């Protein structure tokens, strides 16, 4: 690669065990006086804890974040924020909550502090998404980037093994697509390779020994690297498929990425030799796509789209939507090949 452009994304990271205690300092550093804490209902206890840490700088808690950020959810959060006079957002949780904070930042420009509790890595990207009438619209805007990310591995210790596995494979998918993106650079390629290596080593340990603090920290580091790669490159077929599946059928986000990942890798990697070589090194294998499928199997994630509730009759309209507005991809996407890929992913064939 003789020439490239690398555009670094501005990001402040606070990393380490016990880092949650520093969230108030990050809010104060941004000059926020009334930050609204965001969470899903399941993460309400953590949100209340964060609000307590913020003290007088907390405007309260909104705990209705949902997958794929429905427009109605963003409307409701915005209304609560306006009523309480919020001047910023603290997103505590996984991709659903961080996605909501991004949508709110896109609308009003108020800053976000992210406190991730899963391995999805979305806190590192300027990519936002909103879902309305079964269609997920996505875009890229630096205004949605969190101003600070507080990574505390302790917050992941109670994460169920299944969520750890699927969210980690979601992050791996970010790095895999970054490796064959048209705007990949040597910097991003190195980050992607290391991120995949970190997560591939950490996730089996996390699933088998959930209390392993070192593996939890390594997993968060891998998620950080993989997310940053997606934030700096163009998305391809994998993310297009997952966005369509999620928006159209309201599928669980991380599980969808985990199912689709090895199938799109098998489709694209023959057309992306440098990406394939990087993944062979990261996964210590001669067949990266097979190794990704094997990793998912070892982690116990769903293997087929039908396991997530997709009907075989849904596949043609999924293909229609993917082909209507295709993403950049290293290998041309034709309808027969896309339908074959979808059927393999639906059945869970390796």
Short mmCIF file of C-alpha atoms in Angstrom, two decimals:
data_model
loop_
_atom_site.label_atom_id
_atom_site.label_comp_id
_atom_site.label_asym_id
_atom_site.label_seq_id
_atom_site.Cartn_x
_atom_site.Cartn_y
_atom_site.Cartn_z
CA UNK A 1 0.00 0.00 0.00
CA UNK A 2 1.94 3.02 -1.27
CA UNK A 3 -0.53 5.79 -0.42
CA UNK A 4 -3.45 6.21 1.95
CA UNK A 5 -5.37 8.70 4.10
CA UNK A 6 -5.81 8.16 7.81
CA UNK A 7 -8.22 10.55 9.51
CA UNK A 8 -7.99 10.04 13.27
CA UNK A 9 -11.22 10.35 15.25
CA UNK A 10 -11.11 12.56 18.36
CA UNK A 11 -11.75 10.44 21.43
CA UNK A 12 -10.86 10.49 25.12
CA UNK A 13 -10.68 7.07 26.79
CA UNK A 14 -10.56 6.34 30.51
CA UNK A 15 -9.71 2.65 30.92
CA UNK A 16 -9.24 0.36 33.89
CA UNK A 17 -10.80 -1.44 36.81
CA UNK A 18 -12.75 0.99 38.99
CA UNK A 19 -12.91 3.66 36.29
CA UNK A 20 -16.63 4.17 36.84
CA UNK A 21 -15.70 6.32 39.82
CA UNK A 22 -14.22 8.82 37.36
CA UNK A 23 -17.41 9.38 35.39
CA UNK A 24 -18.35 12.47 37.40
CA UNK A 25 -14.97 14.00 36.62
CA UNK A 26 -15.51 13.40 32.91
CA UNK A 27 -18.91 15.09 33.06
CA UNK A 28 -17.41 18.00 34.96
CA UNK A 29 -14.53 18.28 32.48
CA UNK A 30 -17.09 18.82 29.72
CA UNK A 31 -18.74 21.57 31.75
CA UNK A 32 -22.07 19.74 32.02
CA UNK A 33 -24.43 20.83 34.78
CA UNK A 34 -27.44 18.54 34.18
CA UNK A 35 -26.56 15.30 32.38
CA UNK A 36 -29.38 12.83 31.78
CA UNK A 37 -28.34 9.21 32.34
CA UNK A 38 -29.61 6.79 29.67
CA UNK A 39 -30.10 3.02 29.99
CA UNK A 40 -32.30 0.10 29.08
CA UNK A 41 -34.79 -1.11 31.72
CA UNK A 42 -32.45 -4.00 32.50
CA UNK A 43 -29.61 -1.59 33.30
CA UNK A 44 -31.66 0.75 35.51
CA UNK A 45 -29.70 -0.18 38.64
CA UNK A 46 -26.40 0.83 37.03
CA UNK A 47 -27.99 4.03 35.69
CA UNK A 48 -29.14 4.96 39.18
CA UNK A 49 -25.64 4.29 40.47
CA UNK A 50 -24.16 6.58 37.81
CA UNK A 51 -26.73 9.28 38.61
CA UNK A 52 -25.72 9.04 42.26
CA UNK A 53 -22.05 9.41 41.33
CA UNK A 54 -22.89 12.53 39.32
CA UNK A 55 -24.69 14.09 42.28
CA UNK A 56 -25.91 17.61 41.50
CA UNK A 57 -24.77 17.21 37.89
CA UNK A 58 -27.41 14.54 37.25
CA UNK A 59 -30.72 15.55 35.68
CA UNK A 60 -32.17 12.08 36.28
CA UNK A 61 -32.50 8.77 34.43
CA UNK A 62 -34.25 7.73 31.22
CA UNK A 63 -34.35 3.92 31.15
CA UNK A 64 -36.31 3.10 27.97
CA UNK A 65 -33.50 2.60 25.43
CA UNK A 66 -34.29 -0.10 22.86
CA UNK A 67 -32.53 -2.02 20.11
CA UNK A 68 -32.20 -0.28 16.74
CA UNK A 69 -33.24 3.09 18.29
CA UNK A 70 -36.90 3.44 17.29
CA UNK A 71 -37.74 7.05 16.40
CA UNK A 72 -40.45 7.00 19.06
CA UNK A 73 -37.87 6.13 21.73
CA UNK A 74 -35.58 8.96 20.62
CA UNK A 75 -38.57 11.34 20.67
CA UNK A 76 -39.47 10.29 24.21
CA UNK A 77 -35.90 10.66 25.50
CA UNK A 78 -35.55 14.05 23.87
CA UNK A 79 -38.78 15.22 25.47
CA UNK A 80 -37.64 14.07 28.91
CA UNK A 81 -34.27 15.74 28.40
CA UNK A 82 -35.90 19.03 27.43
CA UNK A 83 -38.29 18.87 30.38
CA UNK A 84 -35.45 18.30 32.82
CA UNK A 85 -33.13 20.86 31.22
CA UNK A 86 -30.49 18.28 30.28
CA UNK A 87 -27.29 19.66 28.74
CA UNK A 88 -25.70 16.29 27.94
CA UNK A 89 -26.14 12.53 27.99
CA UNK A 90 -24.40 9.72 29.90
CA UNK A 91 -25.03 6.41 28.11
CA UNK A 92 -24.66 3.43 30.45
CA UNK A 93 -24.97 0.01 28.84
CA UNK A 94 -24.53 -1.61 25.44
CA UNK A 95 -25.19 -0.69 21.85
CA UNK A 96 -28.89 0.07 22.35
CA UNK A 97 -28.23 2.77 24.92
CA UNK A 98 -25.18 4.18 23.17
CA UNK A 99 -27.16 4.22 19.92
CA UNK A 100 -29.89 6.25 21.61
CA UNK A 101 -27.33 8.74 22.91
CA UNK A 102 -25.92 9.10 19.39
CA UNK A 103 -29.36 9.80 17.94
CA UNK A 104 -29.94 12.46 20.56
CA UNK A 105 -26.52 14.02 19.91
CA UNK A 106 -27.32 14.09 16.21
CA UNK A 107 -30.55 15.94 16.86
CA UNK A 108 -29.44 18.49 19.41
CA UNK A 109 -25.65 18.50 19.45
CA UNK A 110 -25.43 17.86 23.20
CA UNK A 111 -22.29 15.95 24.26
CA UNK A 112 -22.23 12.28 25.21
CA UNK A 113 -20.19 10.39 27.80
CA UNK A 114 -20.33 6.63 27.19
CA UNK A 115 -19.97 3.92 29.84
CA UNK A 116 -20.01 0.65 27.83
CA UNK A 117 -20.93 -2.60 29.53
CA UNK A 118 -20.69 -4.94 26.51
CA UNK A 119 -18.09 -5.65 23.82
CA UNK A 120 -19.91 -4.25 20.77
CA UNK A 121 -17.58 -1.25 20.31
CA UNK A 122 -20.24 1.16 19.01
CA UNK A 123 -19.03 3.84 21.40
CA UNK A 124 -15.98 4.24 19.13
CA UNK A 125 -17.87 5.01 15.94
CA UNK A 126 -19.52 8.11 14.45
CA UNK A 127 -22.24 5.86 12.99
CA UNK A 128 -25.82 6.46 14.08
CA UNK A 129 -29.03 4.60 13.34
CA UNK A 130 -32.77 5.26 13.68
CA UNK A 131 -35.59 2.84 12.89
CA UNK A 132 -39.04 3.81 11.66
CA UNK A 133 -41.73 1.75 9.89
CA UNK A 134 -39.49 -1.32 9.70
CA UNK A 135 -36.60 0.45 8.00
CA UNK A 136 -33.35 1.32 9.73
CA UNK A 137 -31.67 4.48 8.47
CA UNK A 138 -27.97 4.85 9.24
CA UNK A 139 -25.47 7.63 8.73
CA UNK A 140 -22.10 8.91 9.78
CA UNK A 141 -21.54 12.16 11.64
CA UNK A 142 -18.75 13.14 14.03
CA UNK A 143 -21.27 15.04 16.11
CA UNK A 144 -22.47 11.72 17.58
CA UNK A 145 -19.05 10.56 18.80
CA UNK A 146 -18.92 10.38 22.60
CA UNK A 147 -16.64 13.06 24.02
CA UNK A 148 -15.34 10.55 26.55
CA UNK A 149 -15.57 6.76 26.97
CA UNK A 150 -15.18 5.22 30.42
CA UNK A 151 -14.16 1.56 30.10
CA UNK A 152 -14.46 -0.26 33.41
CA UNK A 153 -13.97 -4.03 33.03
CA UNK A 154 -15.65 -4.52 36.41
CA UNK A 155 -18.98 -3.53 34.83
CA UNK A 156 -18.81 -6.53 32.50
CA UNK A 157 -18.26 -9.16 35.21
CA UNK A 158 -21.99 -9.84 35.58
CA UNK A 159 -22.64 -9.83 31.83
CA UNK A 160 -24.22 -13.17 30.85
CA UNK A 161 -21.83 -15.36 28.83
CA UNK A 162 -24.24 -15.36 25.87
CA UNK A 163 -24.27 -11.55 25.72
CA UNK A 164 -20.49 -11.41 26.10
CA UNK A 165 -20.12 -13.83 23.19
CA UNK A 166 -22.53 -12.18 20.75
CA UNK A 167 -21.46 -8.62 21.51
CA UNK A 168 -17.82 -9.63 21.12
CA UNK A 169 -18.49 -11.22 17.73
CA UNK A 170 -20.33 -8.05 16.76
CA UNK A 171 -17.09 -6.16 17.40
CA UNK A 172 -15.07 -8.75 15.46
CA UNK A 173 -17.38 -8.12 12.50
CA UNK A 174 -16.46 -4.43 12.63
CA UNK A 175 -12.79 -5.27 12.28
CA UNK A 176 -13.29 -7.88 9.55
CA UNK A 177 -15.15 -5.37 7.37
CA UNK A 178 -12.59 -2.66 8.09
CA UNK A 179 -9.82 -4.92 6.79
CA UNK A 180 -11.32 -5.04 3.29
CA UNK A 181 -12.88 -1.56 3.25
CA UNK A 182 -11.89 0.64 0.28
CA UNK A 183 -10.48 3.26 2.67
CA UNK A 184 -8.51 0.96 4.96
CA UNK A 185 -5.04 2.19 5.93
CA UNK A 186 -2.05 0.42 7.52
CA UNK A 187 -3.00 2.00 10.85
CA UNK A 188 -6.54 0.65 10.74
CA UNK A 189 -5.38 -2.74 9.44
CA UNK A 190 -3.01 -3.10 12.39
CA UNK A 191 -5.75 -2.11 14.85
CA UNK A 192 -8.24 -4.49 13.26
CA UNK A 193 -5.84 -7.43 13.34
CA UNK A 194 -5.00 -6.83 16.99
CA UNK A 195 -8.65 -6.30 17.93
CA UNK A 196 -9.64 -9.63 16.39
CA UNK A 197 -6.68 -11.33 18.08
CA UNK A 198 -7.65 -9.87 21.48
CA UNK A 199 -11.31 -10.86 21.24
CA UNK A 200 -10.67 -14.31 19.76
CA UNK A 201 -8.41 -15.09 22.72
CA UNK A 202 -10.54 -13.43 25.41
CA UNK A 203 -14.08 -14.49 24.51
CA UNK A 204 -13.70 -18.25 25.12
CA UNK A 205 -12.17 -17.51 28.52
CA UNK A 206 -14.95 -15.03 29.35
CA UNK A 207 -17.62 -17.57 28.44
CA UNK A 208 -15.95 -20.42 30.33
CA UNK A 209 -14.81 -18.34 33.33
CA UNK A 210 -17.02 -15.21 33.52
CA UNK A 211 -15.18 -13.90 36.55
CA UNK A 212 -11.78 -13.75 34.83
CA UNK A 213 -10.89 -10.07 35.19
CA UNK A 214 -7.88 -10.19 32.87
CA UNK A 215 -9.95 -11.68 30.05
CA UNK A 216 -12.65 -9.07 30.62
CA UNK A 217 -10.10 -6.28 30.28
CA UNK A 218 -8.59 -7.85 27.15
CA UNK A 219 -12.06 -8.19 25.65
CA UNK A 220 -12.82 -4.51 26.25
CA UNK A 221 -9.50 -3.55 24.68
CA UNK A 222 -10.37 -5.64 21.63
CA UNK A 223 -13.82 -4.07 21.43
CA UNK A 224 -12.27 -0.59 21.59
CA UNK A 225 -9.90 -1.39 18.71
CA UNK A 226 -12.55 -3.07 16.56
CA UNK A 227 -15.03 -0.26 17.08
CA UNK A 228 -12.46 2.35 16.20
CA UNK A 229 -11.78 0.50 12.93
CA UNK A 230 -15.43 0.61 11.92
CA UNK A 231 -15.56 4.29 12.82
CA UNK A 232 -12.74 5.10 10.40
CA UNK A 233 -13.76 3.01 7.36
CA UNK A 234 -16.64 2.36 4.98
CA UNK A 235 -19.15 -0.36 5.80
CA UNK A 236 -19.75 -3.29 3.43
CA UNK A 237 -22.14 -6.16 2.80
CA UNK A 238 -22.02 -7.51 6.35
CA UNK A 239 -23.31 -4.33 7.95
CA UNK A 240 -25.83 -3.73 5.19
CA UNK A 241 -27.32 -7.17 5.80
CA UNK A 242 -27.44 -6.66 9.56
CA UNK A 243 -29.02 -3.21 9.25
CA UNK A 244 -31.71 -4.56 6.94
CA UNK A 245 -32.38 -7.60 9.12
CA UNK A 246 -32.53 -5.54 12.28
CA UNK A 247 -34.70 -2.76 10.92
CA UNK A 248 -37.08 -4.97 8.92
CA UNK A 249 -37.51 -7.84 11.40
CA UNK A 250 -36.43 -6.26 14.72
CA UNK A 251 -33.84 -8.98 15.25
CA UNK A 252 -31.43 -8.89 18.20
CA UNK A 253 -28.51 -6.81 16.97
CA UNK A 254 -25.48 -8.69 18.31
CA UNK A 255 -26.90 -12.15 17.59
CA UNK A 256 -27.57 -11.12 13.99
CA UNK A 257 -23.95 -10.01 13.55
CA UNK A 258 -22.72 -13.27 15.09
CA UNK A 259 -24.78 -15.39 12.67
CA UNK A 260 -23.97 -13.41 9.53
CA UNK A 261 -20.23 -12.92 10.19
CA UNK A 262 -18.71 -16.21 8.91
CA UNK A 263 -20.97 -16.31 5.84
CA UNK A 264 -20.05 -12.83 4.60
CA UNK A 265 -16.41 -13.50 5.46
CA UNK A 266 -16.47 -16.64 3.32
CA UNK A 267 -18.05 -14.63 0.49
CA UNK A 268 -15.70 -11.64 0.61
CA UNK A 269 -12.29 -12.86 1.75
CA UNK A 270 -11.36 -14.59 -1.53
CA UNK A 271 -11.62 -11.13 -3.14
CA UNK A 272 -9.59 -9.48 -0.34
CA UNK A 273 -6.25 -11.32 0.04
CA UNK A 274 -4.67 -8.79 2.42
CA UNK A 275 -7.66 -8.95 4.74
CA UNK A 276 -7.64 -12.74 4.60
CA UNK A 277 -3.93 -12.83 5.48
CA UNK A 278 -4.44 -10.50 8.46
CA UNK A 279 -7.28 -12.65 9.77
CA UNK A 280 -5.28 -15.85 9.32
CA UNK A 281 -2.56 -14.30 11.49
CA UNK A 282 -5.02 -13.00 14.10
CA UNK A 283 -6.89 -16.30 14.33
CA UNK A 284 -3.83 -18.55 13.88
CA UNK A 285 -5.52 -20.51 11.10
CA UNK A 286 -5.33 -21.33 7.41
CA UNK A 287 -9.05 -20.65 6.87
CA UNK A 288 -10.32 -17.45 8.49
CA UNK A 289 -14.00 -17.90 7.62
CA UNK A 290 -14.03 -21.44 9.03
CA UNK A 291 -12.21 -20.22 12.13
CA UNK A 292 -14.84 -17.51 12.69
CA UNK A 293 -17.58 -20.13 12.39
CA UNK A 294 -15.68 -22.36 14.80
CA UNK A 295 -15.27 -19.52 17.28
CA UNK A 296 -19.02 -18.89 17.22
CA UNK A 297 -19.68 -22.58 17.75
CA UNK A 298 -17.29 -22.73 20.69
CA UNK A 299 -18.99 -19.68 22.22
CA UNK A 300 -22.42 -21.24 21.80
CA UNK A 301 -23.96 -18.43 19.74
CA UNK A 302 -26.92 -19.05 17.39
CA UNK A 303 -25.80 -20.50 14.08
CA UNK A 304 -28.71 -19.70 11.76
CA UNK A 305 -31.05 -16.81 11.07
CA UNK A 306 -33.97 -19.17 11.54
CA UNK A 307 -32.82 -19.57 15.16
CA UNK A 308 -33.53 -15.83 15.54
CA UNK A 309 -37.05 -16.12 14.16
CA UNK A 310 -36.43 -15.32 10.49
CA UNK A 311 -38.79 -17.14 8.14
CA UNK A 312 -37.54 -18.56 4.88
CA UNK A 313 -40.25 -16.51 3.17
CA UNK A 314 -38.57 -13.34 4.49
CA UNK A 315 -35.37 -13.90 2.52
CA UNK A 316 -36.45 -12.51 -0.88
CA UNK A 317 -37.56 -9.17 0.53
CA UNK A 318 -34.37 -8.95 2.59
CA UNK A 319 -32.42 -9.42 -0.64
CA UNK A 320 -34.57 -6.77 -2.34
CA UNK A 321 -33.75 -4.20 0.32
CA UNK A 322 -30.03 -5.00 0.37
CA UNK A 323 -29.78 -4.63 -3.39
CA UNK A 324 -31.85 -1.42 -3.50
CA UNK A 325 -29.23 0.60 -1.64
CA UNK A 326 -26.03 -1.51 -1.58
CA UNK A 327 -22.93 -0.67 0.44
CA UNK A 328 -19.39 -0.72 -0.90
CA UNK A 329 -18.02 -4.26 -1.03
CA UNK A 330 -14.80 -5.93 -2.27
CA UNK A 331 -16.78 -8.51 -4.25
CA UNK A 332 -19.77 -7.58 -6.43
CA UNK A 333 -23.08 -8.63 -4.92
CA UNK A 334 -25.43 -10.32 -7.39
CA UNK A 335 -28.92 -11.49 -6.54
CA UNK A 336 -28.24 -15.24 -7.02
CA UNK A 337 -25.14 -15.11 -4.83
CA UNK A 338 -26.86 -12.96 -2.20
CA UNK A 339 -29.80 -15.35 -2.04
CA UNK A 340 -27.42 -18.29 -1.70
CA UNK A 341 -25.59 -16.51 1.14
CA UNK A 342 -28.89 -15.70 2.88
CA UNK A 343 -30.09 -19.30 2.62
CA UNK A 344 -26.81 -20.59 4.05
CA UNK A 345 -27.03 -18.09 6.91
CA UNK A 346 -30.69 -18.97 7.46
CA UNK A 347 -29.98 -22.68 7.68
CA UNK A 348 -26.77 -22.18 9.66
CA UNK A 349 -24.65 -24.14 7.19
CA UNK A 350 -20.93 -23.78 7.77
#
